[in-house]
C-alpha cells in the first residue's frame, strides 16, 4: 500500500487508488465530478489559524509541521486520522491538495505520518 501526494487539479490516474482531499476548503474553479474525490475528511486538515499563520510567512515549514502534528493529536482529528490509516491499509491512497507546492504543505506531513 502506498500514499501519494498530488495536486487536486491534476487529472486522476489509474494508480491513485482512493482519492482523499485533505484541504479544508473546496479548491477554486474545480467541479466536484471532475475532481473524483472519494473522501474529504476535514477533521485532518490544518486549522484556519494554523493555515493563515503559515501562509503569512510567520514560521518555517518545520514549525508548521510540528504544530500541524500537534493538531492531529486532538480527539476528533485522531479518530478521523485512524480512518485514513485504515484506507491506507486497504490499498493505495492519494492525498489531494490545491497547494502549489504539495511537498511543502500539510499533505506531505500527513503522508509521512500515514506511511510511518
mmCIF file of N, CA and C in Angstrom:
data_model
loop_
_atom_site.group_PDB
_atom_site.id
_atom_site.type_symbol
_atom_site.label_atom_id
_atom_site.label_comp_id
_atom_site.label_asym_id
_atom_site.label_seq_id
_atom_site.Cartn_x
_atom_site.Cartn_y
_atom_site.Cartn_z
ATOM 1 N N UNK A 1 0.841 -1.172 0.000
ATOM 2 C CA UNK A 1 0.000 0.000 0.000
ATOM 3 C C UNK A 1 0.892 1.242 0.000
ATOM 4 N N UNK A 2 0.487 2.224 -0.760
ATOM 5 C CA UNK A 2 1.297 3.425 -0.843
ATOM 6 C C UNK A 2 0.443 4.663 -0.613
ATOM 7 N N UNK A 3 1.128 5.738 -0.232
ATOM 8 C CA UNK A 3 0.492 7.032 -0.042
ATOM 9 C C UNK A 3 1.189 7.998 -0.988
ATOM 10 N N UNK A 4 0.415 8.631 -1.840
ATOM 11 C CA UNK A 4 0.936 9.627 -2.770
ATOM 12 C C UNK A 4 0.337 10.979 -2.425
ATOM 13 N N UNK A 5 1.047 12.029 -2.817
ATOM 14 C CA UNK A 5 0.534 13.391 -2.672
ATOM 15 C C UNK A 5 0.520 13.997 -4.068
ATOM 16 N N UNK A 6 -0.639 14.522 -4.453
ATOM 17 C CA UNK A 6 -0.776 15.137 -5.771
ATOM 18 C C UNK A 6 -1.643 16.382 -5.656
ATOM 19 N N UNK A 7 -1.530 17.221 -6.664
ATOM 20 C CA UNK A 7 -2.418 18.383 -6.729
ATOM 21 C C UNK A 7 -3.787 17.921 -7.196
ATOM 22 N N UNK A 8 -4.814 18.450 -6.600
ATOM 23 C CA UNK A 8 -6.177 18.073 -6.941
ATOM 24 C C UNK A 8 -6.529 18.509 -8.369
ATOM 25 N N UNK A 9 -5.814 19.483 -8.896
ATOM 26 C CA UNK A 9 -6.064 19.967 -10.250
ATOM 27 C C UNK A 9 -5.482 19.048 -11.327
ATOM 28 N N UNK A 10 -4.567 18.151 -10.938
ATOM 29 C CA UNK A 10 -4.002 17.201 -11.900
ATOM 30 C C UNK A 10 -5.060 16.162 -12.247
ATOM 31 N N UNK A 11 -5.062 15.681 -13.489
ATOM 32 C CA UNK A 11 -6.068 14.677 -13.863
ATOM 33 C C UNK A 11 -5.889 13.385 -13.066
ATOM 34 N N UNK A 12 -6.987 12.745 -12.705
ATOM 35 C CA UNK A 12 -6.899 11.476 -11.978
ATOM 36 C C UNK A 12 -6.126 10.431 -12.791
ATOM 37 N N UNK A 13 -5.427 9.552 -12.066
ATOM 38 C CA UNK A 13 -4.679 8.466 -12.701
ATOM 39 C C UNK A 13 -5.165 7.144 -12.149
ATOM 40 N N UNK A 14 -5.000 6.093 -12.917
ATOM 41 C CA UNK A 14 -5.464 4.765 -12.521
ATOM 42 C C UNK A 14 -4.820 4.305 -11.215
ATOM 43 N N UNK A 15 -3.554 4.671 -10.985
ATOM 44 C CA UNK A 15 -2.852 4.214 -9.783
ATOM 45 C C UNK A 15 -3.112 5.081 -8.549
ATOM 46 N N UNK A 16 -4.036 6.026 -8.639
ATOM 47 C CA UNK A 16 -4.347 6.884 -7.491
ATOM 48 C C UNK A 16 -4.951 6.104 -6.326
ATOM 49 N N UNK A 17 -5.679 5.060 -6.592
ATOM 50 C CA UNK A 17 -6.377 4.356 -5.517
ATOM 51 C C UNK A 17 -7.473 5.242 -4.954
ATOM 52 N N UNK A 18 -7.622 5.244 -3.648
ATOM 53 C CA UNK A 18 -8.624 6.096 -3.000
ATOM 54 C C UNK A 18 -8.111 7.526 -2.992
ATOM 55 N N UNK A 19 -8.913 8.427 -3.533
ATOM 56 C CA UNK A 19 -8.527 9.839 -3.640
ATOM 57 C C UNK A 19 -9.135 10.607 -2.462
ATOM 58 N N UNK A 20 -8.242 11.195 -1.638
ATOM 59 C CA UNK A 20 -8.666 11.856 -0.399
ATOM 60 C C UNK A 20 -8.255 13.328 -0.452
ATOM 61 N N UNK A 21 -9.241 14.203 -0.473
ATOM 62 C CA UNK A 21 -8.971 15.641 -0.439
ATOM 63 C C UNK A 21 -8.636 16.026 0.992
ATOM 64 N N UNK A 22 -7.472 16.638 1.193
ATOM 65 C CA UNK A 22 -7.029 16.980 2.546
ATOM 66 C C UNK A 22 -6.944 18.488 2.758
ATOM 67 N N UNK A 23 -7.729 19.244 2.002
ATOM 68 C CA UNK A 23 -7.846 20.693 2.194
ATOM 69 C C UNK A 23 -9.174 20.988 2.885
ATOM 70 N N UNK A 24 -9.185 22.005 3.734
ATOM 71 C CA UNK A 24 -10.409 22.372 4.454
ATOM 72 C C UNK A 24 -11.447 22.992 3.517
ATOM 73 N N UNK A 25 -10.973 23.744 2.534
ATOM 74 C CA UNK A 25 -11.872 24.414 1.597
ATOM 75 C C UNK A 25 -11.845 23.698 0.251
ATOM 76 N N UNK A 26 -12.988 23.688 -0.427
ATOM 77 C CA UNK A 26 -13.032 23.088 -1.757
ATOM 78 C C UNK A 26 -12.171 23.923 -2.711
ATOM 79 N N UNK A 27 -11.367 23.278 -3.567
ATOM 80 C CA UNK A 27 -10.479 24.008 -4.483
ATOM 81 C C UNK A 27 -11.253 24.898 -5.459
ATOM 82 N N UNK A 28 -10.762 26.100 -5.618
ATOM 83 C CA UNK A 28 -11.414 27.067 -6.505
ATOM 84 C C UNK A 28 -11.434 26.582 -7.945
ATOM 85 N N UNK A 29 -12.579 26.798 -8.584
ATOM 86 C CA UNK A 29 -12.701 26.539 -10.008
ATOM 87 C C UNK A 29 -12.717 25.079 -10.411
ATOM 88 N N UNK A 30 -12.871 24.176 -9.467
ATOM 89 C CA UNK A 30 -12.838 22.752 -9.770
ATOM 90 C C UNK A 30 -14.209 22.137 -9.523
ATOM 91 N N UNK A 31 -14.773 21.539 -10.561
ATOM 92 C CA UNK A 31 -16.065 20.874 -10.427
ATOM 93 C C UNK A 31 -15.891 19.597 -9.605
ATOM 94 N N UNK A 32 -16.851 19.324 -8.756
ATOM 95 C CA UNK A 32 -16.744 18.153 -7.877
ATOM 96 C C UNK A 32 -16.640 16.855 -8.658
ATOM 97 N N UNK A 33 -17.360 16.719 -9.753
ATOM 98 C CA UNK A 33 -17.281 15.472 -10.514
ATOM 99 C C UNK A 33 -15.943 15.336 -11.234
ATOM 100 N N UNK A 34 -15.319 16.434 -11.612
ATOM 101 C CA UNK A 34 -14.006 16.392 -12.283
ATOM 102 C C UNK A 34 -12.890 15.996 -11.316
ATOM 103 N N UNK A 35 -13.058 16.316 -10.037
ATOM 104 C CA UNK A 35 -12.027 16.032 -9.036
ATOM 105 C C UNK A 35 -11.969 14.552 -8.680
ATOM 106 N N UNK A 36 -13.078 13.868 -8.824
ATOM 107 C CA UNK A 36 -13.161 12.440 -8.470
ATOM 108 C C UNK A 36 -12.598 12.169 -7.074
ATOM 109 N N UNK A 37 -13.100 12.903 -6.110
ATOM 110 C CA UNK A 37 -12.689 12.759 -4.712
ATOM 111 C C UNK A 37 -13.546 11.683 -4.066
ATOM 112 N N UNK A 38 -12.901 10.719 -3.424
ATOM 113 C CA UNK A 38 -13.614 9.644 -2.739
ATOM 114 C C UNK A 38 -13.936 10.004 -1.294
ATOM 115 N N UNK A 39 -13.037 10.736 -0.642
ATOM 116 C CA UNK A 39 -13.227 11.114 0.757
ATOM 117 C C UNK A 39 -12.743 12.552 0.947
ATOM 118 N N UNK A 40 -13.382 13.249 1.907
ATOM 119 C CA UNK A 40 -12.984 14.619 2.238
ATOM 120 C C UNK A 40 -13.054 14.777 3.757
ATOM 121 N N UNK A 41 -12.068 14.238 4.470
ATOM 122 C CA UNK A 41 -12.075 14.285 5.934
ATOM 123 C C UNK A 41 -11.527 15.614 6.472
ATOM 124 N N UNK A 42 -12.405 16.573 6.618
ATOM 125 C CA UNK A 42 -11.984 17.915 7.024
ATOM 126 C C UNK A 42 -11.309 17.949 8.392
ATOM 127 N N UNK A 43 -11.580 16.961 9.230
ATOM 128 C CA UNK A 43 -11.007 16.952 10.576
ATOM 129 C C UNK A 43 -9.494 16.755 10.570
ATOM 130 N N UNK A 44 -8.909 16.271 9.473
ATOM 131 C CA UNK A 44 -7.450 16.086 9.419
ATOM 132 C C UNK A 44 -6.760 17.225 8.667
ATOM 133 N N UNK A 45 -7.491 18.289 8.410
ATOM 134 C CA UNK A 45 -6.883 19.445 7.749
ATOM 135 C C UNK A 45 -6.387 20.428 8.810
ATOM 136 N N UNK A 46 -5.400 21.235 8.471
ATOM 137 C CA UNK A 46 -4.919 22.227 9.450
ATOM 138 C C UNK A 46 -6.025 23.219 9.809
ATOM 139 N N UNK A 47 -5.999 23.693 11.028
ATOM 140 C CA UNK A 47 -6.976 24.699 11.455
ATOM 141 C C UNK A 47 -6.804 25.963 10.624
ATOM 142 N N UNK A 48 -7.848 26.748 10.578
ATOM 143 C CA UNK A 48 -7.793 28.020 9.846
ATOM 144 C C UNK A 48 -6.686 28.899 10.404
ATOM 145 N N UNK A 49 -6.529 28.925 11.722
ATOM 146 C CA UNK A 49 -5.500 29.756 12.347
ATOM 147 C C UNK A 49 -4.100 29.312 11.929
ATOM 148 N N UNK A 50 -3.862 27.997 11.943
ATOM 149 C CA UNK A 50 -2.545 27.487 11.565
ATOM 150 C C UNK A 50 -2.267 27.744 10.087
ATOM 151 N N UNK A 51 -3.269 27.524 9.266
ATOM 152 C CA UNK A 51 -3.111 27.748 7.827
ATOM 153 C C UNK A 51 -2.767 29.217 7.547
ATOM 154 N N UNK A 52 -3.486 30.130 8.194
ATOM 155 C CA UNK A 52 -3.217 31.566 7.992
ATOM 156 C C UNK A 52 -1.831 31.944 8.499
ATOM 157 N N UNK A 53 -1.438 31.398 9.642
ATOM 158 C CA UNK A 53 -0.116 31.673 10.216
ATOM 159 C C UNK A 53 0.978 31.255 9.245
ATOM 160 N N UNK A 54 0.839 30.048 8.688
ATOM 161 C CA UNK A 54 1.865 29.533 7.779
ATOM 162 C C UNK A 54 1.908 30.335 6.475
ATOM 163 N N UNK A 55 0.759 30.641 5.910
ATOM 164 C CA UNK A 55 0.717 31.378 4.639
ATOM 165 C C UNK A 55 1.153 32.831 4.794
ATOM 166 N N UNK A 56 1.101 33.336 6.012
ATOM 167 C CA UNK A 56 1.570 34.706 6.250
ATOM 168 C C UNK A 56 3.094 34.762 6.336
ATOM 169 N N UNK A 57 3.737 33.590 6.335
ATOM 170 C CA UNK A 57 5.196 33.545 6.389
ATOM 171 C C UNK A 57 5.764 33.793 7.776
ATOM 172 N N UNK A 58 4.950 33.537 8.790
ATOM 173 C CA UNK A 58 5.391 33.816 10.158
ATOM 174 C C UNK A 58 6.265 32.725 10.758
ATOM 175 N N UNK A 59 6.308 31.576 10.105
ATOM 176 C CA UNK A 59 7.113 30.485 10.641
ATOM 177 C C UNK A 59 7.660 29.617 9.536
ATOM 178 N N UNK A 60 8.550 28.734 9.890
ATOM 179 C CA UNK A 60 9.167 27.838 8.913
ATOM 180 C C UNK A 60 8.249 26.641 8.645
ATOM 181 N N UNK A 61 8.554 25.919 7.610
ATOM 182 C CA UNK A 61 7.814 24.699 7.294
ATOM 183 C C UNK A 61 7.931 23.697 8.442
ATOM 184 N N UNK A 62 9.097 23.603 9.030
ATOM 185 C CA UNK A 62 9.312 22.671 10.137
ATOM 186 C C UNK A 62 8.432 23.032 11.337
ATOM 187 N N UNK A 63 8.322 24.335 11.636
ATOM 188 C CA UNK A 63 7.447 24.770 12.728
ATOM 189 C C UNK A 63 5.988 24.460 12.402
ATOM 190 N N UNK A 64 5.611 24.718 11.146
ATOM 191 C CA UNK A 64 4.254 24.411 10.704
ATOM 192 C C UNK A 64 3.967 22.925 10.875
ATOM 193 N N UNK A 65 4.879 22.068 10.418
ATOM 194 C CA UNK A 65 4.691 20.616 10.510
ATOM 195 C C UNK A 65 4.521 20.187 11.964
ATOM 196 N N UNK A 66 5.311 20.749 12.847
ATOM 197 C CA UNK A 66 5.223 20.418 14.272
ATOM 198 C C UNK A 66 3.866 20.809 14.849
ATOM 199 N N UNK A 67 3.401 22.012 14.524
ATOM 200 C CA UNK A 67 2.104 22.479 15.029
ATOM 201 C C UNK A 67 0.952 21.666 14.436
ATOM 202 N N UNK A 68 1.081 21.318 13.161
ATOM 203 C CA UNK A 68 0.049 20.519 12.496
ATOM 204 C C UNK A 68 -0.040 19.127 13.128
ATOM 205 N N UNK A 69 1.092 18.516 13.383
ATOM 206 C CA UNK A 69 1.092 17.200 14.033
ATOM 207 C C UNK A 69 0.426 17.272 15.410
ATOM 208 N N UNK A 70 0.656 18.364 16.123
ATOM 209 C CA UNK A 70 0.019 18.536 17.434
ATOM 210 C C UNK A 70 -1.504 18.633 17.270
ATOM 211 N N UNK A 71 -1.964 19.327 16.233
ATOM 212 C CA UNK A 71 -3.405 19.405 15.976
ATOM 213 C C UNK A 71 -3.993 18.031 15.668
ATOM 214 N N UNK A 72 -3.234 17.196 14.993
ATOM 215 C CA UNK A 72 -3.710 15.859 14.631
ATOM 216 C C UNK A 72 -3.844 14.943 15.841
ATOM 217 N N UNK A 73 -3.261 15.337 16.980
ATOM 218 C CA UNK A 73 -3.380 14.557 18.209
ATOM 219 C C UNK A 73 -4.705 14.808 18.930
ATOM 220 N N UNK A 74 -5.424 15.860 18.531
ATOM 221 C CA UNK A 74 -6.714 16.160 19.162
ATOM 222 C C UNK A 74 -7.692 15.016 18.881
ATOM 223 N N UNK A 75 -8.654 14.816 19.787
ATOM 224 C CA UNK A 75 -9.549 13.657 19.720
ATOM 225 C C UNK A 75 -10.220 13.448 18.369
ATOM 226 N N UNK A 76 -10.931 14.467 17.866
ATOM 227 C CA UNK A 76 -11.657 14.303 16.604
ATOM 228 C C UNK A 76 -10.700 14.026 15.446
ATOM 229 N N UNK A 77 -9.615 14.787 15.381
ATOM 230 C CA UNK A 77 -8.648 14.598 14.293
ATOM 231 C C UNK A 77 -8.002 13.224 14.382
ATOM 232 N N UNK A 78 -7.665 12.781 15.585
ATOM 233 C CA UNK A 78 -7.027 11.474 15.753
ATOM 234 C C UNK A 78 -7.950 10.350 15.307
ATOM 235 N N UNK A 79 -9.226 10.482 15.591
ATOM 236 C CA UNK A 79 -10.199 9.465 15.190
ATOM 237 C C UNK A 79 -10.315 9.394 13.661
ATOM 238 N N UNK A 80 -10.397 10.541 13.029
ATOM 239 C CA UNK A 80 -10.504 10.574 11.568
ATOM 240 C C UNK A 80 -9.185 10.136 10.933
ATOM 241 N N UNK A 81 -8.068 10.488 11.547
ATOM 242 C CA UNK A 81 -6.766 10.045 11.055
ATOM 243 C C UNK A 81 -6.681 8.519 11.077
ATOM 244 N N UNK A 82 -7.235 7.900 12.093
ATOM 245 C CA UNK A 82 -7.274 6.433 12.145
ATOM 246 C C UNK A 82 -8.065 5.863 10.970
ATOM 247 N N UNK A 83 -9.148 6.534 10.600
ATOM 248 C CA UNK A 83 -9.933 6.097 9.436
ATOM 249 C C UNK A 83 -9.091 6.169 8.157
ATOM 250 N N UNK A 84 -8.346 7.247 8.000
ATOM 251 C CA UNK A 84 -7.493 7.390 6.814
ATOM 252 C C UNK A 84 -6.395 6.327 6.839
ATOM 253 N N UNK A 85 -5.861 6.029 8.009
ATOM 254 C CA UNK A 85 -4.866 4.947 8.127
ATOM 255 C C UNK A 85 -5.455 3.612 7.671
ATOM 256 N N UNK A 86 -6.709 3.390 8.001
ATOM 257 C CA UNK A 86 -7.384 2.163 7.572
ATOM 258 C C UNK A 86 -7.491 2.126 6.041
ATOM 259 N N UNK A 87 -7.766 3.251 5.425
ATOM 260 C CA UNK A 87 -7.801 3.316 3.961
ATOM 261 C C UNK A 87 -6.450 2.916 3.378
ATOM 262 N N UNK A 88 -5.370 3.360 4.010
ATOM 263 C CA UNK A 88 -4.014 3.026 3.546
ATOM 264 C C UNK A 88 -3.758 1.532 3.703
ATOM 265 N N UNK A 89 -4.225 0.952 4.797
ATOM 266 C CA UNK A 89 -4.050 -0.495 4.984
ATOM 267 C C UNK A 89 -4.802 -1.292 3.923
ATOM 268 N N UNK A 90 -5.910 -0.734 3.429
ATOM 269 C CA UNK A 90 -6.743 -1.421 2.439
ATOM 270 C C UNK A 90 -6.210 -1.291 1.017
ATOM 271 N N UNK A 91 -5.414 -0.278 0.734
ATOM 272 C CA UNK A 91 -4.914 -0.085 -0.631
ATOM 273 C C UNK A 91 -4.228 1.247 -0.805
ATOM 274 N N UNK A 92 -3.918 1.565 -2.047
ATOM 275 C CA UNK A 92 -3.244 2.825 -2.360
ATOM 276 C C UNK A 92 -4.149 4.015 -2.064
ATOM 277 N N UNK A 93 -3.528 5.090 -1.581
ATOM 278 C CA UNK A 93 -4.249 6.319 -1.251
ATOM 279 C C UNK A 93 -3.486 7.494 -1.850
ATOM 280 N N UNK A 94 -4.219 8.402 -2.462
ATOM 281 C CA UNK A 94 -3.631 9.636 -2.962
ATOM 282 C C UNK A 94 -4.235 10.796 -2.195
ATOM 283 N N UNK A 95 -3.377 11.550 -1.513
ATOM 284 C CA UNK A 95 -3.803 12.748 -0.792
ATOM 285 C C UNK A 95 -3.796 13.905 -1.769
ATOM 286 N N UNK A 96 -4.913 14.581 -1.882
ATOM 287 C CA UNK A 96 -5.066 15.664 -2.850
ATOM 288 C C UNK A 96 -5.087 17.011 -2.147
ATOM 289 N N UNK A 97 -4.364 17.961 -2.724
ATOM 290 C CA UNK A 97 -4.328 19.311 -2.178
ATOM 291 C C UNK A 97 -4.283 20.314 -3.321
ATOM 292 N N UNK A 98 -4.787 21.504 -3.073
ATOM 293 C CA UNK A 98 -4.723 22.578 -4.058
ATOM 294 C C UNK A 98 -3.408 23.344 -3.959
ATOM 295 N N UNK A 99 -2.612 23.030 -2.971
ATOM 296 C CA UNK A 99 -1.350 23.728 -2.757
ATOM 297 C C UNK A 99 -0.476 23.686 -4.008
ATOM 298 N N UNK A 100 0.152 24.805 -4.315
ATOM 299 C CA UNK A 100 1.058 24.876 -5.480
ATOM 300 C C UNK A 100 2.361 24.137 -5.207
ATOM 301 N N UNK A 101 2.681 23.947 -3.936
ATOM 302 C CA UNK A 101 3.889 23.208 -3.565
ATOM 303 C C UNK A 101 3.504 22.103 -2.581
ATOM 304 N N UNK A 102 2.941 21.021 -3.082
ATOM 305 C CA UNK A 102 2.471 19.962 -2.182
ATOM 306 C C UNK A 102 3.564 19.366 -1.303
ATOM 307 N N UNK A 103 4.795 19.398 -1.771
ATOM 308 C CA UNK A 103 5.894 18.829 -0.985
ATOM 309 C C UNK A 103 6.220 19.672 0.246
ATOM 310 N N UNK A 104 5.716 20.894 0.325
ATOM 311 C CA UNK A 104 5.926 21.764 1.493
ATOM 312 C C UNK A 104 4.585 22.171 2.087
ATOM 313 N N UNK A 105 3.658 21.238 2.048
ATOM 314 C CA UNK A 105 2.316 21.512 2.560
ATOM 315 C C UNK A 105 1.943 20.499 3.631
ATOM 316 N N UNK A 106 0.794 20.699 4.198
ATOM 317 C CA UNK A 106 0.279 19.776 5.201
ATOM 318 C C UNK A 106 0.090 18.371 4.622
ATOM 319 N N UNK A 107 -0.164 18.274 3.319
ATOM 320 C CA UNK A 107 -0.379 16.962 2.696
ATOM 321 C C UNK A 107 0.866 16.088 2.809
ATOM 322 N N UNK A 108 2.039 16.677 2.667
ATOM 323 C CA UNK A 108 3.267 15.878 2.785
ATOM 324 C C UNK A 108 3.508 15.473 4.236
ATOM 325 N N UNK A 109 3.135 16.317 5.190
ATOM 326 C CA UNK A 109 3.240 15.961 6.605
ATOM 327 C C UNK A 109 2.307 14.785 6.894
ATOM 328 N N UNK A 110 1.102 14.883 6.395
ATOM 329 C CA UNK A 110 0.118 13.829 6.598
ATOM 330 C C UNK A 110 0.574 12.515 5.944
ATOM 331 N N UNK A 111 1.127 12.596 4.748
ATOM 332 C CA UNK A 111 1.620 11.394 4.061
ATOM 333 C C UNK A 111 2.714 10.724 4.883
ATOM 334 N N UNK A 112 3.620 11.520 5.421
ATOM 335 C CA UNK A 112 4.708 10.959 6.239
ATOM 336 C C UNK A 112 4.155 10.240 7.464
ATOM 337 N N UNK A 113 3.153 10.826 8.102
ATOM 338 C CA UNK A 113 2.558 10.191 9.278
ATOM 339 C C UNK A 113 1.828 8.901 8.908
ATOM 340 N N UNK A 114 1.184 8.874 7.759
ATOM 341 C CA UNK A 114 0.435 7.698 7.334
ATOM 342 C C UNK A 114 1.362 6.559 6.913
ATOM 343 N N UNK A 115 2.514 6.904 6.388
ATOM 344 C CA UNK A 115 3.455 5.885 5.936
ATOM 345 C C UNK A 115 4.274 5.308 7.089
ATOM 346 N N UNK A 116 4.413 6.082 8.160
ATOM 347 C CA UNK A 116 5.262 5.685 9.280
ATOM 348 C C UNK A 116 4.672 4.762 10.253
#
